[in-house]
Amino acid sequence: MLIGELAERAGTSTRTLRYYETRGLVRPRRSANGYRVYDEAELRVVHEIRALLAVGFDLDDIRPFVACLRAGHSSGDVCPDSVAVLRRKLAEVDDYLDRLGTVRRQLHDQLARAIADREENCLRIRNRPS
């Protein structure tokens, strides 16, 4: 298939596919007239790239998954290098969630103090002698 058809089938743009190609993730063949020609395997690679990007991986993180697919595996996440990236990414997400939990608790405490201070100020104003 030509680049336009791959872009349409993958739900992306030809510009994006060319970018993936410059990063070494997508490998077209060239026809006699110089057109990029892709096979079904490249469609699978592009789907893998887009799925991983959608959950926060960067293109360098994605390389082992693409290599795994190119090695003939039905999934890009079964090879040791891919598993290592998954573990690292999960650790990053866990760390981020821990930090978010800390921020959430701080915001909750700050809000509780603000509400308590506001109620205290309102009571003082109401109980002030006229």
Short mmCIF file of C-alpha atoms in Angstrom, two decimals:
data_model
loop_
_atom_site.label_atom_id
_atom_site.label_comp_id
_atom_site.label_asym_id
_atom_site.label_seq_id
_atom_site.Cartn_x
_atom_site.Cartn_y
_atom_site.Cartn_z
CA MET A 1 0.00 0.00 0.00
CA LEU A 2 1.11 3.58 -0.54
CA ILE A 3 1.69 6.06 2.26
CA GLY A 4 -1.76 7.65 1.90
CA GLU A 5 -3.52 4.33 2.29
CA LEU A 6 -1.39 3.39 5.30
CA ALA A 7 -2.12 6.76 6.89
CA GLU A 8 -5.85 6.32 6.34
CA ARG A 9 -5.91 2.74 7.62
CA ALA A 10 -3.78 3.63 10.65
CA GLY A 11 -5.77 6.77 11.46
CA THR A 12 -2.80 9.10 11.17
CA SER A 13 -1.24 11.50 8.67
CA THR A 14 1.36 10.94 5.99
CA ARG A 15 3.49 13.53 7.74
CA THR A 16 3.43 11.47 10.93
CA LEU A 17 4.41 8.34 9.02
CA ARG A 18 7.34 10.16 7.44
CA TYR A 19 8.38 11.30 10.92
CA TYR A 20 8.23 7.73 12.22
CA GLU A 21 10.36 6.74 9.24
CA THR A 22 13.01 9.38 10.08
CA ARG A 23 13.09 7.98 13.63
CA GLY A 24 13.66 4.48 12.23
CA LEU A 25 10.37 3.05 13.45
CA VAL A 26 8.59 2.58 10.13
CA ARG A 27 10.33 0.97 7.16
CA PRO A 28 8.83 1.43 3.73
CA ARG A 29 10.15 -0.16 0.62
CA ARG A 30 10.63 2.11 -2.37
CA SER A 31 8.97 1.39 -5.69
CA ALA A 32 10.78 1.93 -8.99
CA ASN A 33 9.35 5.45 -9.17
CA GLY A 34 10.48 6.23 -5.59
CA TYR A 35 7.09 5.96 -3.88
CA ARG A 36 6.98 4.60 -0.35
CA VAL A 37 5.33 1.18 -0.31
CA TYR A 38 4.21 -0.49 2.92
CA ASP A 39 3.05 -4.00 3.70
CA GLU A 40 0.58 -5.17 6.35
CA ALA A 41 3.37 -5.62 8.89
CA GLU A 42 3.99 -1.85 8.84
CA LEU A 43 0.32 -1.24 9.58
CA ARG A 44 0.71 -3.40 12.70
CA VAL A 45 3.84 -1.44 13.66
CA VAL A 46 2.04 1.90 13.27
CA HIS A 47 -0.88 0.66 15.38
CA GLU A 48 1.59 -0.41 18.09
CA ILE A 49 3.34 2.98 17.96
CA ARG A 50 0.08 4.91 18.23
CA ALA A 51 -1.25 2.73 21.07
CA LEU A 52 1.94 3.20 23.08
CA LEU A 53 2.07 6.94 22.42
CA ALA A 54 -1.55 7.20 23.60
CA VAL A 55 -0.59 5.86 27.04
CA GLY A 56 2.43 8.08 27.47
CA PHE A 57 5.40 6.31 25.96
CA ASP A 58 7.85 8.35 23.92
CA LEU A 59 9.30 7.20 20.61
CA ASP A 60 12.55 6.01 22.19
CA ASP A 61 10.56 3.87 24.64
CA ILE A 62 8.68 2.36 21.70
CA ARG A 63 11.75 1.05 19.85
CA PRO A 64 11.93 -2.31 21.68
CA PHE A 65 8.24 -2.97 20.97
CA VAL A 66 8.76 -2.34 17.26
CA ALA A 67 11.87 -4.54 17.26
CA CYS A 68 9.86 -7.28 18.94
CA LEU A 69 7.18 -7.12 16.24
CA ARG A 70 9.84 -7.12 13.54
CA ALA A 71 11.33 -10.25 15.13
CA GLY A 72 8.10 -12.04 14.26
CA HIS A 73 6.23 -11.90 17.55
CA SER A 74 2.49 -11.34 17.45
CA SER A 75 2.78 -8.72 20.19
CA GLY A 76 5.40 -6.08 20.77
CA ASP A 77 5.41 -6.49 24.53
CA VAL A 78 6.63 -10.08 24.88
CA CYS A 79 10.37 -9.51 24.36
CA PRO A 80 12.72 -8.89 27.32
CA ASP A 81 13.58 -5.32 26.23
CA SER A 82 9.89 -4.45 25.95
CA VAL A 83 9.17 -5.95 29.37
CA ALA A 84 12.00 -3.85 30.82
CA VAL A 85 10.47 -0.70 29.35
CA LEU A 86 7.05 -1.68 30.72
CA ARG A 87 8.52 -2.19 34.18
CA ARG A 88 10.32 1.16 34.07
CA LYS A 89 7.20 2.96 32.84
CA LEU A 90 5.07 1.33 35.54
CA ALA A 91 7.58 2.45 38.19
CA GLU A 92 7.40 5.99 36.78
CA VAL A 93 3.60 5.94 36.92
CA ASP A 94 3.61 4.58 40.48
CA ASP A 95 6.02 7.35 41.53
CA TYR A 96 3.83 9.94 39.84
CA LEU A 97 0.74 8.58 41.60
CA ASP A 98 2.54 8.74 44.94
CA ARG A 99 3.46 12.37 44.30
CA LEU A 100 -0.11 13.14 43.21
CA GLY A 101 -1.40 11.51 46.39
CA THR A 102 0.85 13.78 48.44
CA VAL A 103 -0.36 16.85 46.54
CA ARG A 104 -3.97 15.73 46.98
CA ARG A 105 -3.54 15.38 50.74
CA GLN A 106 -1.90 18.81 50.95
CA LEU A 107 -4.72 20.39 48.96
CA HIS A 108 -7.34 18.62 51.06
CA ASP A 109 -5.70 19.86 54.27
CA GLN A 110 -5.38 23.39 52.89
CA LEU A 111 -9.04 23.40 51.86
CA ALA A 112 -10.12 22.09 55.27
CA ARG A 113 -8.11 24.85 57.00
CA ALA A 114 -9.55 27.49 54.68
CA ILE A 115 -13.11 26.35 55.40
CA ALA A 116 -12.46 26.22 59.14
CA ASP A 117 -10.89 29.71 59.10
CA ARG A 118 -13.82 31.05 57.09
CA GLU A 119 -16.36 29.58 59.50
CA GLU A 120 -14.42 30.91 62.47
CA ASN A 121 -14.34 34.39 60.93
CA CYS A 122 -18.06 34.26 60.25
CA LEU A 123 -18.77 33.25 63.87
CA ARG A 124 -16.61 36.10 65.17
CA ILE A 125 -18.44 38.59 62.99
CA ARG A 126 -21.85 37.27 64.10
CA ASN A 127 -20.87 37.26 67.80
CA ARG A 128 -19.37 40.74 67.75
CA PRO A 129 -21.19 43.17 70.01
CA SER A 130 -23.04 45.77 68.06
#
